[in-house]
Amino acid sequence: MECYRCGATLGRESFCPSCGTDVKVYKKIMQTSNAYYNQALSRAGVRDLSGAVESLKKSLRFNKKNIQARNLLGLVYFEMGETVSALSEWVISKNFKPENNIAGEYLDEIQKNRARLESINQTIKKYNQALLYCHQDSRDMAIIQLKKVLSMNPKMVQGHQLLGLLYLEEGNYEQAAKALEKAHAIDTNNTTTLRYMKELDDRAKESGTTLKDKNKKTVSYQSGNDTIIRPVSNFKESSSGSTVLNIAIGLIVGVLITCFLVVPGVRQSAKSNAKNEVLQANDSLSSKNQEIKTLQAKVDELNGKISDEQNSADSADGKVATYQQLLTAYAAYRDGNKTAAGDALGNVNAEYLDDESKKIYDAVNSEVNSEYLASTYQDAYQKYSSLNYAEAAAGFQKIIDMDENYHDGYALYYLAQSYRKNNDIDNARTYYQKVVELYPNTERSSRAQKYLDEFGTAEADTANPDDAADENTRDTTTGDTGNTDIPGIE
C-alpha cells in the first residue's frame, strides 16, 4: 500500500514514514475495498455472480482505482453475457492504469476477433427487438428472437430469464423450467431467477401440474406388499393387416413428398442461396454500422467521465491559486505595499472563497483599491509620456478592468491612445467608441470620434502631428492637463 500524498510504501504505523501524513483512515478504506474484493472472489468461485457483482461495486465505491476489482467485475459481467458492461469496466481500468494492465489484453482479444464483435452487436439488437415484441404483447415473436439470442450467447442470464418468463406466461411450464435452470446454472444466487422459479412452482401447483412427472421414464404400482417398477411403454400391439396398411400409406406419402416438396425445393435452392447471401451481406453491413455507433457512444461517455474528473482537478487547483494570491495580497497590504497588494487581488477569484476569506478579501480590497488605482494611473501615464505604449496600455487596462469610469474617463481615453500608438487598431477602436458613448460633448469625445473616422478610411498614422498635442492639450470641459503630479487630476 502506498501513501496517497507522496507515494511512499506504508508500513503498519498510522503515519507515512516519508511525509508524516496521517494515513489511518486511508488504510482502513483501502483494507475495506480489498475485503469486498476478496469476498467477491469467494462468491465468483461458487458461481454466485450476482453476489460477486454486488461485492465488487462496494469495493469500487471505497476505491475506484482498485484495478483488480474492476477487472474482475468486467470478467463477471462477461460471464453473465453482459458484454457491453464488461467492456466499459475494462476501458475505465485501462484509463486508470495504461501499463501492465490485463484489461488491455481482454480488450485486444475482443477487438481482434471481428466475428465476436459482430456476434455481440447482433445479440444486443435481437435482445432489444425481443423486448419490443414483449411490450407489443407479441410473445411468440419474442420467444423466437430470444432463441436466436441464446444460440449466439448461451451465457446471457437476462435472455434465459426473459425466455423463462415468457414460457411461464404462456403456460408452458416445462420449457420455462428448462430456461430458468440454465440461468440458475450460470448464476446460482440470482434473485430474479430464484423469484421466477418460485413463481413457476406456485403456478404449477395451482394448475395441478407436477413438473417432475413430465419427464418420468418409469411407472410404479403395488402388488400386495411389493412395489413393481417397470419402464413406460409407448408401443401398442397391432395386427399384421394394419401393419401392411401403415407401410403402404407410408410409401404413398413418401412418393407424394418427393414429387411435391423435394423436387421443387431443389429447383429453388439456387435462388434461395443467392437471396440469403444478399440478406447476409446487408445484415453484416448494418451490424458493422451499428457496432461502430455503439462503441463510439461508449467512448464518448468514458471521455466525458475523464473530462469531469479533469475539471474537478482544475477547480481544486484554481482554489489553491486563489488562496495563495489572497495571502500574498494580505502580506503586501500589511507591509504597506499597496501596489503589490492590488496586483495580487486582481488575480483572486472571489467565487472560490469561503465566508471568512471573503470578508478578508473585501476589507483589503476596499483599502487598497483607491491608492492602487491612483498609483497604477500615475505609473501608466509616465510610461505613456516616455513613449512606452505597450506597458502603458497594460497599466491603463488594469484600471479599466477595475473601474471603467476612473478619473472621469481619462484612463479610458489614454488606454485607447496607447493601443493606437502601439498599432493595435482593433482595441483602440473599441475604447475610442466607449469614450464617445460615455463622455459626449468633451474634447476627448471629439478626438476619439476623429480617430474613429480615420479608422474608417485608412489606418491612423502613429506619427500624426496631432499626437504630440494630445499630451499637453487642456480639455476645455475640465481644465485638466497631462503635466500634473497625477496626470489628468487637478
Short mmCIF file of C-alpha atoms in Angstrom, two decimals:
data_model
loop_
_atom_site.label_atom_id
_atom_site.label_comp_id
_atom_site.label_asym_id
_atom_site.label_seq_id
_atom_site.Cartn_x
_atom_site.Cartn_y
_atom_site.Cartn_z
CA MET A 1 0.00 0.00 0.00
CA GLU A 2 1.31 3.43 -0.97
CA CYS A 3 0.80 6.84 0.63
CA TYR A 4 -1.86 8.83 -1.24
CA ARG A 5 0.15 12.03 -0.81
CA CYS A 6 3.80 11.14 -1.56
CA GLY A 7 3.57 7.58 -2.92
CA ALA A 8 5.88 6.08 -0.27
CA THR A 9 5.34 2.48 0.84
CA LEU A 10 3.31 2.33 4.07
CA GLY A 11 4.03 0.03 6.99
CA ARG A 12 1.92 -0.87 10.00
CA GLU A 13 2.21 2.54 11.60
CA SER A 14 -0.58 5.10 11.30
CA PHE A 15 1.63 7.78 9.74
CA CYS A 16 3.52 7.88 6.46
CA PRO A 17 7.25 7.28 7.15
CA SER A 18 8.16 9.73 4.37
CA CYS A 19 5.84 12.76 4.60
CA GLY A 20 4.29 12.14 8.04
CA THR A 21 0.67 12.21 6.77
CA ASP A 22 -1.94 10.53 8.98
CA VAL A 23 -2.97 7.51 6.89
CA LYS A 24 -5.02 5.61 9.45
CA VAL A 25 -8.39 6.32 7.79
CA TYR A 26 -6.88 5.89 4.32
CA LYS A 27 -5.53 2.43 5.21
CA LYS A 28 -8.91 1.47 6.65
CA ILE A 29 -10.61 2.48 3.39
CA MET A 30 -8.13 0.50 1.28
CA GLN A 31 -8.49 -2.55 3.54
CA THR A 32 -12.29 -2.38 3.28
CA SER A 33 -12.07 -2.22 -0.51
CA ASN A 34 -9.75 -5.23 -0.57
CA ALA A 35 -12.03 -7.13 1.83
CA TYR A 36 -15.00 -6.69 -0.51
CA TYR A 37 -12.78 -7.79 -3.42
CA ASN A 38 -11.83 -10.98 -1.58
CA GLN A 39 -15.50 -11.59 -0.77
CA ALA A 40 -16.31 -11.21 -4.48
CA LEU A 41 -13.63 -13.77 -5.36
CA SER A 42 -15.22 -16.28 -2.99
CA ARG A 43 -18.69 -15.67 -4.42
CA ALA A 44 -17.49 -15.91 -8.01
CA GLY A 45 -15.77 -19.23 -7.14
CA VAL A 46 -19.15 -20.81 -6.34
CA ARG A 47 -20.85 -19.05 -9.33
CA ASP A 48 -22.71 -16.56 -7.15
CA LEU A 49 -22.17 -13.99 -9.90
CA SER A 50 -24.85 -11.53 -8.72
CA GLY A 51 -23.34 -11.53 -5.23
CA ALA A 52 -19.88 -11.04 -6.73
CA VAL A 53 -21.12 -8.01 -8.71
CA GLU A 54 -22.60 -6.50 -5.52
CA SER A 55 -19.35 -7.01 -3.57
CA LEU A 56 -17.20 -5.60 -6.40
CA LYS A 57 -19.36 -2.48 -6.68
CA LYS A 58 -18.91 -1.88 -2.95
CA SER A 59 -15.16 -2.41 -3.33
CA LEU A 60 -15.00 0.19 -6.11
CA ARG A 61 -17.14 2.59 -4.05
CA PHE A 62 -14.34 2.67 -1.46
CA ASN A 63 -11.51 2.69 -4.04
CA LYS A 64 -12.44 3.41 -7.63
CA LYS A 65 -8.83 2.74 -8.69
CA ASN A 66 -8.83 -0.85 -7.39
CA ILE A 67 -7.71 -2.28 -10.73
CA GLN A 68 -8.07 -5.95 -9.72
CA ALA A 69 -11.66 -5.40 -8.55
CA ARG A 70 -12.60 -3.51 -11.73
CA ASN A 71 -11.05 -6.17 -13.98
CA LEU A 72 -12.85 -8.94 -12.06
CA LEU A 73 -16.14 -7.03 -12.36
CA GLY A 74 -15.62 -6.95 -16.14
CA LEU A 75 -14.97 -10.72 -16.17
CA VAL A 76 -18.13 -11.41 -14.13
CA TYR A 77 -20.22 -9.23 -16.44
CA PHE A 78 -18.72 -11.06 -19.43
CA GLU A 79 -19.55 -14.44 -17.88
CA MET A 80 -23.16 -13.29 -17.37
CA GLY A 81 -23.38 -12.31 -21.06
CA GLU A 82 -23.35 -8.54 -20.39
CA THR A 83 -20.50 -7.80 -22.78
CA VAL A 84 -21.04 -4.05 -23.08
CA SER A 85 -20.84 -3.59 -19.30
CA ALA A 86 -17.68 -5.73 -19.25
CA LEU A 87 -16.04 -3.59 -21.96
CA SER A 88 -16.93 -0.43 -20.04
CA GLU A 89 -15.19 -1.64 -16.87
CA TRP A 90 -12.08 -2.71 -18.79
CA VAL A 91 -11.85 0.62 -20.64
CA ILE A 92 -12.07 2.54 -17.33
CA SER A 93 -9.43 0.22 -15.83
CA LYS A 94 -7.16 0.83 -18.83
CA ASN A 95 -7.50 4.61 -18.38
CA PHE A 96 -6.57 4.40 -14.69
CA LYS A 97 -3.56 2.12 -15.36
CA PRO A 98 -2.40 2.13 -19.00
CA GLU A 99 0.70 -0.02 -18.40
CA ASN A 100 0.88 -3.66 -17.22
CA ASN A 101 -2.89 -3.98 -17.05
CA ILE A 102 -4.50 -7.27 -18.07
CA ALA A 103 -7.62 -5.32 -19.07
CA GLY A 104 -5.69 -4.30 -22.20
CA GLU A 105 -5.34 -7.96 -23.15
CA TYR A 106 -9.07 -8.55 -22.66
CA LEU A 107 -9.92 -5.58 -24.89
CA ASP A 108 -7.40 -6.60 -27.58
CA GLU A 109 -8.73 -10.16 -27.57
CA ILE A 110 -12.28 -8.96 -28.26
CA GLN A 111 -11.36 -6.19 -30.71
CA LYS A 112 -9.17 -8.50 -32.81
CA ASN A 113 -11.98 -11.03 -33.17
CA ARG A 114 -14.31 -9.26 -35.60
CA ALA A 115 -16.69 -12.21 -35.64
CA ARG A 116 -17.16 -11.96 -31.88
CA LEU A 117 -17.80 -8.21 -32.07
CA GLU A 118 -20.39 -8.77 -34.76
CA SER A 119 -21.99 -11.53 -32.69
CA ILE A 120 -22.13 -9.22 -29.66
CA ASN A 121 -23.77 -6.49 -31.71
CA GLN A 122 -26.33 -8.87 -33.20
CA THR A 123 -27.10 -10.25 -29.74
CA ILE A 124 -27.85 -6.77 -28.40
CA LYS A 125 -30.04 -5.90 -31.38
CA LYS A 126 -32.04 -9.11 -31.22
CA TYR A 127 -32.48 -8.91 -27.43
CA ASN A 128 -33.77 -5.33 -27.75
CA GLN A 129 -36.11 -6.50 -30.51
CA ALA A 130 -37.39 -9.26 -28.22
CA LEU A 131 -38.09 -6.66 -25.52
CA LEU A 132 -40.00 -4.59 -28.08
CA TYR A 133 -42.08 -7.63 -29.02
CA CYS A 134 -42.84 -8.17 -25.33
CA HIS A 135 -44.08 -4.58 -24.98
CA GLN A 136 -46.26 -5.18 -28.06
CA ASP A 137 -47.59 -8.40 -26.45
CA SER A 138 -46.15 -10.48 -29.34
CA ARG A 139 -44.88 -13.32 -27.17
CA ASP A 140 -44.34 -15.80 -29.99
CA MET A 141 -42.08 -13.38 -31.87
CA ALA A 142 -40.25 -12.54 -28.65
CA ILE A 143 -39.59 -16.24 -27.97
CA ILE A 144 -38.20 -16.72 -31.49
CA GLN A 145 -35.88 -13.73 -31.08
CA LEU A 146 -34.69 -14.91 -27.66
CA LYS A 147 -33.88 -18.37 -29.03
CA LYS A 148 -31.67 -16.69 -31.63
CA VAL A 149 -30.04 -14.57 -28.95
CA LEU A 150 -29.27 -17.56 -26.74
CA SER A 151 -27.92 -19.56 -29.67
CA MET A 152 -25.38 -16.74 -30.20
CA ASN A 153 -24.73 -16.06 -26.49
CA PRO A 154 -25.71 -19.06 -24.32
CA LYS A 155 -24.41 -17.34 -21.14
CA MET A 156 -26.76 -14.37 -21.30
CA VAL A 157 -28.57 -14.67 -17.97
CA GLN A 158 -31.12 -11.98 -18.80
CA GLY A 159 -32.03 -13.81 -22.01
CA HIS A 160 -32.72 -17.09 -20.17
CA GLN A 161 -34.73 -15.23 -17.54
CA LEU A 162 -36.90 -13.43 -20.11
CA LEU A 163 -37.43 -16.64 -22.09
CA GLY A 164 -38.45 -18.49 -18.93
CA LEU A 165 -40.86 -15.66 -18.02
CA LEU A 166 -42.46 -15.79 -21.49
CA TYR A 167 -42.90 -19.56 -21.28
CA LEU A 168 -44.37 -19.10 -17.81
CA GLU A 169 -46.92 -16.60 -19.09
CA GLU A 170 -47.77 -18.95 -21.97
CA GLY A 171 -48.40 -21.79 -19.51
CA ASN A 172 -45.54 -23.88 -20.92
CA TYR A 173 -44.15 -24.77 -17.52
CA GLU A 174 -41.75 -27.47 -18.73
CA GLN A 175 -39.93 -25.11 -21.13
CA ALA A 176 -39.97 -22.35 -18.51
CA ALA A 177 -38.30 -24.72 -16.03
CA LYS A 178 -35.57 -25.58 -18.56
CA ALA A 179 -34.83 -21.92 -19.33
CA LEU A 180 -34.69 -20.93 -15.66
CA GLU A 181 -32.48 -23.92 -14.81
CA LYS A 182 -29.97 -22.72 -17.42
CA ALA A 183 -29.99 -19.23 -15.89
CA HIS A 184 -29.58 -20.75 -12.43
CA ALA A 185 -26.60 -22.84 -13.61
CA ILE A 186 -24.81 -19.69 -14.79
CA ASP A 187 -25.62 -17.54 -11.73
CA THR A 188 -26.67 -19.70 -8.79
CA ASN A 189 -27.80 -16.89 -6.47
CA ASN A 190 -29.53 -14.52 -8.90
CA THR A 191 -32.57 -13.27 -7.01
CA THR A 192 -34.57 -12.67 -10.20
CA THR A 193 -34.05 -16.27 -11.34
CA LEU A 194 -34.97 -17.62 -7.91
CA ARG A 195 -38.12 -15.48 -7.81
CA TYR A 196 -39.20 -16.74 -11.26
CA MET A 197 -38.56 -20.35 -10.19
CA LYS A 198 -40.73 -19.90 -7.11
CA GLU A 199 -43.49 -18.38 -9.22
CA LEU A 200 -43.19 -21.33 -11.61
CA ASP A 201 -43.60 -23.84 -8.76
CA ASP A 202 -46.60 -21.94 -7.39
CA ARG A 203 -48.37 -21.84 -10.75
CA ALA A 204 -47.61 -25.48 -11.48
CA LYS A 205 -49.17 -26.48 -8.13
CA GLU A 206 -52.25 -24.32 -8.80
CA SER A 207 -52.77 -25.95 -12.18
CA GLY A 208 -52.23 -29.45 -10.76
CA THR A 209 -49.12 -30.00 -12.89
CA THR A 210 -46.17 -31.83 -11.37
CA LEU A 211 -43.10 -30.87 -13.32
CA LYS A 212 -41.10 -33.92 -12.22
CA ASP A 213 -43.76 -36.30 -13.62
CA LYS A 214 -43.43 -34.92 -17.14
CA ASN A 215 -40.02 -36.50 -17.63
CA LYS A 216 -40.89 -39.71 -15.82
CA LYS A 217 -39.41 -42.77 -17.53
CA THR A 218 -40.92 -45.48 -15.25
CA VAL A 219 -44.29 -46.50 -13.80
CA SER A 220 -44.69 -47.97 -10.28
CA TYR A 221 -47.67 -49.80 -8.73
CA GLN A 222 -48.41 -52.02 -5.72
CA SER A 223 -48.86 -55.77 -5.91
CA GLY A 224 -49.68 -56.95 -2.42
CA ASN A 225 -46.85 -55.80 -0.21
CA ASP A 226 -44.47 -55.40 -3.20
CA THR A 227 -43.86 -52.30 -5.32
CA ILE A 228 -43.50 -53.13 -9.02
CA ILE A 229 -41.48 -50.67 -11.18
CA ARG A 230 -41.46 -51.03 -14.97
CA PRO A 231 -40.48 -48.75 -17.90
CA VAL A 232 -43.17 -46.73 -19.62
CA SER A 233 -44.09 -48.36 -22.92
CA ASN A 234 -45.35 -46.23 -25.78
CA PHE A 235 -45.96 -49.18 -28.10
CA LYS A 236 -49.21 -50.95 -28.67
CA GLU A 237 -49.77 -54.30 -30.22
CA SER A 238 -51.20 -54.24 -33.73
CA SER A 239 -52.42 -56.79 -36.25
CA SER A 240 -50.47 -57.82 -39.38
CA GLY A 241 -53.12 -56.27 -41.62
CA SER A 242 -52.81 -52.86 -40.01
CA THR A 243 -49.03 -53.14 -40.27
CA VAL A 244 -49.20 -53.71 -44.05
CA LEU A 245 -51.68 -50.86 -44.41
CA ASN A 246 -49.41 -48.48 -42.50
CA ILE A 247 -46.45 -49.45 -44.72
CA ALA A 248 -48.47 -48.80 -47.87
CA ILE A 249 -49.66 -45.44 -46.59
CA GLY A 250 -46.07 -44.53 -45.71
CA LEU A 251 -44.87 -45.37 -49.23
CA ILE A 252 -47.59 -43.28 -50.82
CA VAL A 253 -46.86 -40.30 -48.52
CA GLY A 254 -43.13 -40.64 -49.31
CA VAL A 255 -43.75 -40.54 -53.07
CA LEU A 256 -46.03 -37.52 -52.73
CA ILE A 257 -43.49 -35.67 -50.57
CA THR A 258 -40.77 -36.39 -53.13
CA CYS A 259 -42.88 -35.10 -56.04
CA PHE A 260 -44.34 -32.03 -54.44
CA LEU A 261 -41.69 -30.94 -51.93
CA VAL A 262 -38.24 -32.32 -52.65
CA VAL A 263 -38.03 -31.65 -56.40
CA PRO A 264 -39.33 -28.05 -56.25
CA GLY A 265 -37.12 -27.48 -53.24
CA VAL A 266 -34.04 -28.47 -55.19
CA ARG A 267 -35.02 -26.17 -58.04
CA GLN A 268 -35.44 -23.27 -55.67
CA SER A 269 -32.23 -23.95 -53.78
CA ALA A 270 -30.04 -21.82 -56.05
CA LYS A 271 -32.41 -18.85 -55.82
CA SER A 272 -32.71 -19.19 -52.05
CA ASN A 273 -28.94 -19.34 -51.63
CA ALA A 274 -28.49 -16.18 -53.69
CA LYS A 275 -31.15 -14.33 -51.69
CA ASN A 276 -29.62 -15.50 -48.42
CA GLU A 277 -26.18 -14.23 -49.45
CA VAL A 278 -27.65 -10.80 -50.27
CA LEU A 279 -29.51 -10.69 -46.94
CA GLN A 280 -26.40 -11.75 -45.04
CA ALA A 281 -24.36 -9.04 -46.75
CA ASN A 282 -26.98 -6.42 -45.82
CA ASP A 283 -27.16 -7.68 -42.23
CA SER A 284 -23.36 -7.63 -41.99
CA LEU A 285 -23.18 -4.03 -43.23
CA SER A 286 -25.97 -2.93 -40.88
CA SER A 287 -24.38 -4.71 -37.92
CA LYS A 288 -20.99 -3.13 -38.55
CA ASN A 289 -22.52 0.36 -38.71
CA GLN A 290 -24.45 -0.27 -35.51
CA GLU A 291 -21.33 -1.65 -33.87
CA ILE A 292 -19.39 1.50 -34.74
CA LYS A 293 -22.16 3.71 -33.32
CA THR A 294 -22.40 1.69 -30.11
CA LEU A 295 -18.66 1.67 -29.45
CA GLN A 296 -18.38 5.38 -30.31
CA ALA A 297 -21.15 6.16 -27.83
CA LYS A 298 -19.29 4.25 -25.10
CA VAL A 299 -16.04 6.06 -25.97
CA ASP A 300 -17.81 9.45 -25.78
CA GLU A 301 -19.34 8.50 -22.43
CA LEU A 302 -15.98 7.44 -20.99
CA ASN A 303 -14.27 10.57 -22.35
CA GLY A 304 -16.96 12.61 -20.62
CA LYS A 305 -16.19 10.89 -17.32
CA ILE A 306 -12.48 11.57 -17.78
CA SER A 307 -13.25 15.22 -18.63
CA ASP A 308 -15.39 15.57 -15.47
CA GLU A 309 -12.51 14.22 -13.36
CA GLN A 310 -10.11 16.66 -15.03
CA ASN A 311 -12.47 19.62 -14.46
CA SER A 312 -12.73 18.66 -10.79
CA ALA A 313 -8.92 18.66 -10.52
CA ASP A 314 -8.68 22.04 -12.32
CA SER A 315 -11.25 23.53 -9.92
CA ALA A 316 -9.16 22.38 -6.94
CA ASP A 317 -6.02 23.94 -8.47
CA GLY A 318 -7.92 27.21 -9.01
CA LYS A 319 -8.97 27.34 -5.36
CA VAL A 320 -5.38 26.77 -4.20
CA ALA A 321 -4.10 29.51 -6.52
CA THR A 322 -6.81 31.94 -5.32
CA TYR A 323 -5.96 31.45 -1.64
CA GLN A 324 -2.25 31.87 -2.40
CA GLN A 325 -2.94 35.19 -4.14
CA LEU A 326 -5.13 36.32 -1.22
CA LEU A 327 -2.32 35.54 1.25
CA THR A 328 0.15 37.42 -0.96
CA ALA A 329 -2.20 40.43 -1.12
CA TYR A 330 -2.71 40.42 2.64
CA ALA A 331 1.04 40.22 3.32
CA ALA A 332 1.74 43.10 0.91
CA TYR A 333 -1.08 45.13 2.45
CA ARG A 334 0.28 44.54 5.95
CA ASP A 335 3.75 45.68 4.76
CA GLY A 336 2.28 48.83 3.23
CA ASN A 337 2.96 47.81 -0.38
CA LYS A 338 -0.41 48.77 -1.85
CA THR A 339 0.70 48.24 -5.45
CA ALA A 340 1.76 44.64 -4.88
CA ALA A 341 -1.41 44.06 -2.87
CA GLY A 342 -3.53 45.39 -5.72
CA ASP A 343 -1.76 43.21 -8.29
CA ALA A 344 -2.34 40.12 -6.13
CA LEU A 345 -6.01 41.00 -5.52
CA GLY A 346 -6.51 41.22 -9.27
CA ASN A 347 -5.66 37.52 -9.51
CA VAL A 348 -8.11 36.46 -6.78
CA ASN A 349 -11.29 34.66 -7.93
CA ALA A 350 -13.83 35.56 -5.24
CA GLU A 351 -16.09 32.65 -6.25
CA TYR A 352 -13.63 30.18 -4.67
CA LEU A 353 -13.52 31.97 -1.26
CA ASP A 354 -15.45 30.89 1.81
CA ASP A 355 -17.28 33.41 4.01
CA GLU A 356 -14.34 34.25 6.31
CA SER A 357 -11.88 34.59 3.43
CA LYS A 358 -14.41 36.75 1.57
CA LYS A 359 -14.53 39.18 4.49
CA ILE A 360 -10.71 39.50 4.46
CA TYR A 361 -10.77 39.98 0.69
CA ASP A 362 -13.43 42.72 0.87
CA ALA A 363 -11.60 44.54 3.70
CA VAL A 364 -8.23 44.54 1.95
CA ASN A 365 -9.78 45.32 -1.42
CA SER A 366 -11.64 48.39 -0.13
CA GLU A 367 -8.45 49.78 1.48
CA VAL A 368 -6.19 49.08 -1.47
CA ASN A 369 -8.37 49.96 -4.45
CA SER A 370 -8.25 53.74 -4.32
CA GLU A 371 -4.48 54.01 -3.72
CA TYR A 372 -3.79 51.17 -6.14
CA LEU A 373 -5.78 52.84 -8.92
CA ALA A 374 -4.07 56.19 -8.36
CA SER A 375 -0.60 54.61 -8.26
CA THR A 376 -1.28 52.49 -11.32
CA TYR A 377 -2.65 55.51 -13.20
CA GLN A 378 0.46 57.57 -12.34
CA ASP A 379 2.77 54.76 -13.46
CA ALA A 380 0.84 54.11 -16.69
CA TYR A 381 0.84 57.79 -17.61
CA GLN A 382 4.60 58.01 -17.06
CA LYS A 383 5.05 55.05 -19.41
CA TYR A 384 2.79 56.80 -21.90
CA SER A 385 4.81 60.03 -21.65
CA SER A 386 8.01 58.01 -22.14
CA LEU A 387 6.57 56.57 -25.38
CA ASN A 388 6.45 53.07 -23.83
CA TYR A 389 2.96 52.44 -25.17
CA ALA A 390 2.80 48.68 -24.64
CA GLU A 391 3.39 48.92 -20.87
CA ALA A 392 1.17 51.99 -20.70
CA ALA A 393 -1.67 50.06 -22.32
CA ALA A 394 -1.19 47.22 -19.83
CA GLY A 395 -1.39 49.66 -16.90
CA PHE A 396 -4.44 51.52 -18.18
CA GLN A 397 -6.10 48.17 -18.94
CA LYS A 398 -5.75 47.13 -15.27
CA ILE A 399 -7.52 50.34 -14.25
CA ILE A 400 -10.33 49.90 -16.78
CA ASP A 401 -10.88 46.31 -15.70
CA MET A 402 -11.48 47.57 -12.15
CA ASP A 403 -13.24 50.90 -12.89
CA GLU A 404 -14.17 51.83 -16.44
CA ASN A 405 -15.08 55.41 -15.46
CA TYR A 406 -11.93 56.11 -13.44
CA HIS A 407 -10.74 59.72 -13.43
CA ASP A 408 -13.73 60.94 -15.45
CA GLY A 409 -12.83 58.78 -18.46
CA TYR A 410 -9.20 59.87 -18.84
CA ALA A 411 -7.97 56.33 -18.15
CA LEU A 412 -10.29 55.06 -20.88
CA TYR A 413 -9.09 57.73 -23.31
CA TYR A 414 -5.38 57.14 -22.66
CA LEU A 415 -5.90 53.39 -22.98
CA ALA A 416 -7.30 53.95 -26.48
CA GLN A 417 -4.39 56.28 -27.25
CA SER A 418 -1.84 53.71 -26.08
CA TYR A 419 -3.38 50.98 -28.21
CA ARG A 420 -3.46 53.25 -31.26
CA LYS A 421 0.16 54.31 -30.88
CA ASN A 422 1.11 50.68 -30.42
CA ASN A 423 -0.64 49.91 -33.76
CA ASP A 424 -3.35 47.81 -32.07
CA ILE A 425 -6.16 49.38 -34.10
CA ASP A 426 -8.90 46.90 -33.13
CA ASN A 427 -8.56 47.57 -29.38
CA ALA A 428 -8.08 51.29 -30.00
CA ARG A 429 -11.33 51.44 -31.97
CA THR A 430 -13.18 49.61 -29.15
CA TYR A 431 -12.13 52.04 -26.42
CA TYR A 432 -12.47 55.20 -28.57
CA GLN A 433 -16.07 54.11 -29.16
CA LYS A 434 -16.62 53.83 -25.39
CA VAL A 435 -15.20 57.34 -24.88
CA VAL A 436 -17.65 58.70 -27.46
CA GLU A 437 -20.60 56.92 -25.84
CA LEU A 438 -19.77 57.66 -22.19
CA TYR A 439 -18.40 61.25 -22.46
CA PRO A 440 -20.20 63.13 -25.24
CA ASN A 441 -19.59 66.85 -25.78
CA THR A 442 -16.00 66.72 -24.48
CA GLU A 443 -12.73 67.30 -26.23
CA ARG A 444 -11.82 63.64 -25.53
CA SER A 445 -15.02 62.58 -27.29
CA SER A 446 -14.28 64.82 -30.27
CA ARG A 447 -10.74 63.48 -30.66
CA ALA A 448 -11.94 59.91 -30.24
CA GLN A 449 -14.56 60.44 -32.95
CA LYS A 450 -11.88 61.92 -35.24
CA TYR A 451 -9.73 58.79 -34.86
CA LEU A 452 -12.73 56.57 -35.44
CA ASP A 453 -13.44 58.45 -38.67
CA GLU A 454 -9.82 57.98 -39.73
CA PHE A 455 -10.03 54.28 -39.00
CA GLY A 456 -13.00 54.10 -41.34
CA THR A 457 -10.92 55.28 -44.32
CA ALA A 458 -7.33 54.18 -43.58
CA GLU A 459 -5.08 53.10 -40.72
CA ALA A 460 -4.10 56.01 -38.46
CA ASP A 461 -0.53 57.26 -38.85
CA THR A 462 1.23 56.80 -35.47
CA ALA A 463 3.44 59.77 -36.36
CA ASN A 464 0.49 62.16 -36.83
CA PRO A 465 1.46 65.65 -35.63
CA ASP A 466 -1.81 65.85 -33.71
CA ASP A 467 -0.47 63.13 -31.38
CA ALA A 468 2.07 65.43 -29.84
CA ALA A 469 -0.69 67.86 -28.95
CA ASP A 470 -2.70 65.20 -27.12
CA GLU A 471 -0.43 65.02 -24.09
CA ASN A 472 -0.22 68.79 -23.42
CA THR A 473 -3.62 69.97 -24.59
CA ARG A 474 -6.10 71.11 -21.95
CA ASP A 475 -9.60 69.60 -22.04
CA THR A 476 -11.85 72.64 -22.16
CA THR A 477 -14.56 70.88 -20.23
CA THR A 478 -12.38 70.02 -17.20
CA GLY A 479 -9.23 72.13 -17.34
CA ASP A 480 -7.04 69.00 -16.95
CA THR A 481 -3.55 68.72 -18.38
CA GLY A 482 -1.10 65.88 -18.66
CA ASN A 483 1.72 67.66 -16.78
CA THR A 484 0.45 67.48 -13.18
CA ASP A 485 1.89 65.24 -10.49
CA ILE A 486 -1.03 62.85 -11.00
CA PRO A 487 -1.71 63.02 -14.75
CA GLY A 488 -5.15 64.23 -15.68
CA ILE A 489 -6.12 65.01 -11.99
CA GLU A 490 -6.28 68.57 -10.73
#
